[in-house]
Coordinates of C-alpha atoms in Angstrom, one line a residue:
Chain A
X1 CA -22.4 12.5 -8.1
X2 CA -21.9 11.5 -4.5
X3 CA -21.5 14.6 -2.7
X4 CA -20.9 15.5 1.6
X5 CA -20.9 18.9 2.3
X6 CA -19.9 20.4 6.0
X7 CA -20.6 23.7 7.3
X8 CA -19.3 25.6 8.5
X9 CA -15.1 24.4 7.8
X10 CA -14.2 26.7 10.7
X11 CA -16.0 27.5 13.8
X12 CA -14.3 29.2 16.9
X13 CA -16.7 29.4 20.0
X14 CA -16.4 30.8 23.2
X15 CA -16.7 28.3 26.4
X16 CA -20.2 28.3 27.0
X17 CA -21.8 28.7 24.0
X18 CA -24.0 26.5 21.5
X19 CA -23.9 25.6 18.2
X20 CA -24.3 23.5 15.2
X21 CA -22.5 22.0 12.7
X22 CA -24.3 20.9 9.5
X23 CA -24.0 17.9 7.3
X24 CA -25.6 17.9 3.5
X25 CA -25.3 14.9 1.1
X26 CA -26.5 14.6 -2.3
X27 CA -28.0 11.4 -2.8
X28 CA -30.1 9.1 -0.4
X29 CA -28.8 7.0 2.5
X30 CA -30.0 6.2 6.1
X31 CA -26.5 5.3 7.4
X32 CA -24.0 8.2 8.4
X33 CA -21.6 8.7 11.2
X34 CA -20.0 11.4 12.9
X35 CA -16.2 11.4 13.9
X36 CA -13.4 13.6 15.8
X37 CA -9.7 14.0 14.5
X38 CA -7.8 15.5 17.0
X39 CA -4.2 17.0 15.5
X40 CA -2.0 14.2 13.8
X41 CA -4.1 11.6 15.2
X42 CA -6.4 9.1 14.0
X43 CA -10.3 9.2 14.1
X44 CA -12.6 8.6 16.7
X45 CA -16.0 7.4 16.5
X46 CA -18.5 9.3 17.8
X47 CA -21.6 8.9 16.7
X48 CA -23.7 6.2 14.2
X49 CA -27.2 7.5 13.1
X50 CA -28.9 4.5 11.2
X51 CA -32.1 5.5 10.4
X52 CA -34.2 8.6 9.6
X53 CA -35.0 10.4 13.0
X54 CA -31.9 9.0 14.9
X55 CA -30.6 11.0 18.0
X56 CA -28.2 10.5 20.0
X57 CA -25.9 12.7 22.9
X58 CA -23.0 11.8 24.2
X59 CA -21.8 14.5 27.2
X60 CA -22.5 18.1 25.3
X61 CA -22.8 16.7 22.1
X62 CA -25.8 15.5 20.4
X63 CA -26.3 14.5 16.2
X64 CA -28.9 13.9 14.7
X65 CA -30.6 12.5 11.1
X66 CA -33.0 13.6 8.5
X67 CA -32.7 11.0 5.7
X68 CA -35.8 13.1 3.9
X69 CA -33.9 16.4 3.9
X70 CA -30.4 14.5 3.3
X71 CA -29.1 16.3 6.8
X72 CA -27.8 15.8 9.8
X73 CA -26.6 18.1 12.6
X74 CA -24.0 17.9 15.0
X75 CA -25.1 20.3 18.0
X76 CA -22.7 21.3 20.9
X77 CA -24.3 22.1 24.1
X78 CA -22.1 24.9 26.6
X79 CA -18.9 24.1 24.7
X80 CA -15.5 23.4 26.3
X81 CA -11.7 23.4 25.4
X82 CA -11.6 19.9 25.2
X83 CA -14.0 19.8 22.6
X84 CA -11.7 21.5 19.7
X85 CA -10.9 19.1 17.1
X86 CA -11.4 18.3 13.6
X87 CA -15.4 16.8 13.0
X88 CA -16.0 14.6 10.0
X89 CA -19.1 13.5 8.8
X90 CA -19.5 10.4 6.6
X91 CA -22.2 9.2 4.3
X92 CA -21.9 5.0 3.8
X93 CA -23.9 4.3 0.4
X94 CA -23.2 0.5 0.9
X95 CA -23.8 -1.1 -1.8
X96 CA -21.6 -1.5 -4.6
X97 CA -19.7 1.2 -3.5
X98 CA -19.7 0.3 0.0
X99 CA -17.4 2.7 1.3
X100 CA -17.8 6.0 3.3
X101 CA -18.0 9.7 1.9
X102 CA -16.8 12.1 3.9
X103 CA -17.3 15.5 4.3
X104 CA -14.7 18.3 4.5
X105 CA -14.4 18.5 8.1
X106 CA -15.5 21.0 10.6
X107 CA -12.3 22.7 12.1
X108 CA -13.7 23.6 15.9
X109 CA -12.0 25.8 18.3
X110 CA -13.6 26.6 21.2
X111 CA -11.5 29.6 23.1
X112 CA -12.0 30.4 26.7
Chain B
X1 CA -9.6 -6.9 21.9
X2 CA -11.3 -3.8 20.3
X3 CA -8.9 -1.5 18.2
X4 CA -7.1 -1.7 15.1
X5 CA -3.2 -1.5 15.2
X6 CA -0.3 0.1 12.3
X7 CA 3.1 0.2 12.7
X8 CA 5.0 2.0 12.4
X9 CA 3.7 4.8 13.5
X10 CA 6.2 6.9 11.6
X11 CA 8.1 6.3 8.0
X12 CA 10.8 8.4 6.7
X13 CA 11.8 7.2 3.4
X14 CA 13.5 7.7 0.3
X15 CA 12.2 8.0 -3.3
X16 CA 14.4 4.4 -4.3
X17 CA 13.1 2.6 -1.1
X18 CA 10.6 -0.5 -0.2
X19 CA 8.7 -0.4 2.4
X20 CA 5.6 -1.6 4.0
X21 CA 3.1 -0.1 6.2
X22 CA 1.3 -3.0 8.8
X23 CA -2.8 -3.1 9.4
X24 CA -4.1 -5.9 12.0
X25 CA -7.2 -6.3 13.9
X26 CA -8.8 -9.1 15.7
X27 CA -12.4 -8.2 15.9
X28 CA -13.2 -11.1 13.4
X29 CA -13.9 -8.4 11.0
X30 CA -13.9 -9.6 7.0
X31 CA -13.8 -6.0 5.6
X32 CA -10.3 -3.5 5.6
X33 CA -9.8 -0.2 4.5
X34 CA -6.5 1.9 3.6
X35 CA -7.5 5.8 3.4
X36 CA -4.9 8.9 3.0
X37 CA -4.9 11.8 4.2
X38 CA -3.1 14.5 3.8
X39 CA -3.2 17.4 6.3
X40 CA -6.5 19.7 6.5
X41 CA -8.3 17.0 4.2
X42 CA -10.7 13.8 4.8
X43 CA -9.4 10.5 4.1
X44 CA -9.4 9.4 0.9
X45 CA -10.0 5.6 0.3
X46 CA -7.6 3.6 -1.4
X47 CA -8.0 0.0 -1.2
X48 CA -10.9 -2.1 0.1
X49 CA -10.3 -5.6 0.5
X50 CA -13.8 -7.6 1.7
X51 CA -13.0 -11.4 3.1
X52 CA -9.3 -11.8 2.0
X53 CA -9.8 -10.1 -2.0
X54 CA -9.9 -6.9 -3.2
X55 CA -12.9 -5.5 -3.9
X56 CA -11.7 -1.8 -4.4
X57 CA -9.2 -0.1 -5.8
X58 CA -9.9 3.7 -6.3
X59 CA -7.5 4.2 -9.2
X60 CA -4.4 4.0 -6.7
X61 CA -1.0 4.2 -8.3
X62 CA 1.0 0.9 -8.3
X63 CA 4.0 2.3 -6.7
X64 CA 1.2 1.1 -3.8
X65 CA 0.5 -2.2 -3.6
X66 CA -2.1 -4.0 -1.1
X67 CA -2.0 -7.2 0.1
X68 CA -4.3 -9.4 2.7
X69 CA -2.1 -12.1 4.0
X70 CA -5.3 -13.2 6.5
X71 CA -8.8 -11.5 7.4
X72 CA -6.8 -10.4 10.2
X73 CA -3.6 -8.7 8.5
X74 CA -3.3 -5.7 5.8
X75 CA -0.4 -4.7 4.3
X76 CA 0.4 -1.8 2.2
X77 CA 3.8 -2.3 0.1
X78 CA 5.1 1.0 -0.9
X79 CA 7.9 1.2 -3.5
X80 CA 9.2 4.5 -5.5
X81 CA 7.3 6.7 -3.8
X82 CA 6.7 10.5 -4.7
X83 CA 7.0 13.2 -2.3
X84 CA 3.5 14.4 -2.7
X85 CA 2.7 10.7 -1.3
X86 CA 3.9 12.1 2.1
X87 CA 0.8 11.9 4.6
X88 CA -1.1 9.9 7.0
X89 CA -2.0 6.7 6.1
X90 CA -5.3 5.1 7.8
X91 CA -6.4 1.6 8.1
X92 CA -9.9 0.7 9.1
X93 CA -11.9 -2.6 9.4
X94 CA -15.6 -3.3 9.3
X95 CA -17.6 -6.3 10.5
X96 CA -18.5 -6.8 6.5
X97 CA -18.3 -4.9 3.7
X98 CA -21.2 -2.3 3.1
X99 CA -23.2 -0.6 5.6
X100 CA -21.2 -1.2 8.2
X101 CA -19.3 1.1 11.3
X102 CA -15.4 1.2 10.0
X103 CA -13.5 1.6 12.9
X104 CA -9.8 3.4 12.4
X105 CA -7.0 2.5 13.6
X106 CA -4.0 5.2 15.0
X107 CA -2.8 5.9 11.7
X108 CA 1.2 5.9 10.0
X109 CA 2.7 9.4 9.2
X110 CA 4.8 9.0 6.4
X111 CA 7.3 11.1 5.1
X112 CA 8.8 10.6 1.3
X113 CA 12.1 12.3 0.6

């Protein structure tokens, strides 16, 4: 069974601080993306991690991929209000099945 | 032009209506999605439809019904809805189908009565 899993569902962080969201999937693939749902709105690209070892940053926020150890981590650098949001990631399988698993989301709130 | 577009944005309707729900892109993508998602969940996929035919259907009920008029357009015909059918209705494209970045568009909130 194709499985995503997120952790932690809820974070709340304090401007300032790091941390790291984790993404788990069960079965192998070397494509998986990161994306941000802010409330009632649609989602936003943020990241695409193609291949095993893939980093990328973008401002305070930086993901990376471990295709051997089926992970990859979202890490947030000296967070900021503007960063709470919903965070998805999404395993693509392509093939057959083609389409994108997501994980449960990562609710962040990052409080002054 | 690099986004996907819905309309409407919002949809309050009735258990006895039709309505349809409006996808287009023009990033010569072949591959559209339709996802739900209903508040505090990921989006679940519905429908995939890869160069004008469908090529998924995750078990949807038919009181939703797909339809690619051109590998720009989606449609999503709803009819007899249930409240429980209430939430936010995604549409995403993708160069191809398989492997590829789906982009979403802004999403219809729908509301069954």
């Amino acid at each position: 069974e194709l499985k995503v899993e997120q952790n932690p569902l809820f974070l709340s962080m304090q401007e300032g601080k790091n941390y790291t969201i984790y993404c788990n999937y069960s079965t192998t693939s070397d494509r998986l993306y990161w994306y941000r749902q802010d409330p009632g709105k649609s989602l936003e690209s943020l990241f695409v991690l193609l291949s095993n070892g893939a980093v990328k940053q973008e401002g305070r926020l930086m993901a990376s991929l471990d295709t051997k150890a089926r992970l990859s981590t979202l890490h947030i650098t000296a967070a900021v209000h503007d960063l709470s949001a919903t965070y998805f990631c999404a395993v693509d399988y392509g093939g057959s099945q083609g389409n994108l698993i997501f994980g449960k989301g990562t609710k962040l709130s990052v409080k002054p | 032009d690099t986004e996907v577009t819905q309309t409407p944005k919002h949809l309050v309707m009735g258990m006895t209506n039709k309505k349809s729900l409006k996808c287009e892109q023009h990033m010569g993508h072949r591959a559209m999605y339709w996802y739900k998602q209903k508040a505090k969940k990921p989006p679940e996929l519905m429908f995939v439809y890869s160069y004008e035919k469908l090529s998924i259907n995750e078990s949807v009920p038919s009181r939703f019904s797909p339809e690619c008029p051109n590998s720009s357009l989606l449609n999503l015909h709803l009819h007899a809805l249930q409240p429980e059918d209430s939430a936010l209705y995604l549409c995403a494209s993708s160069q191809d189908f398989g492997g590829r970045e789906q982009f979403f568009g802004p999403g219809t909130r729908l509301t069954v009565l």
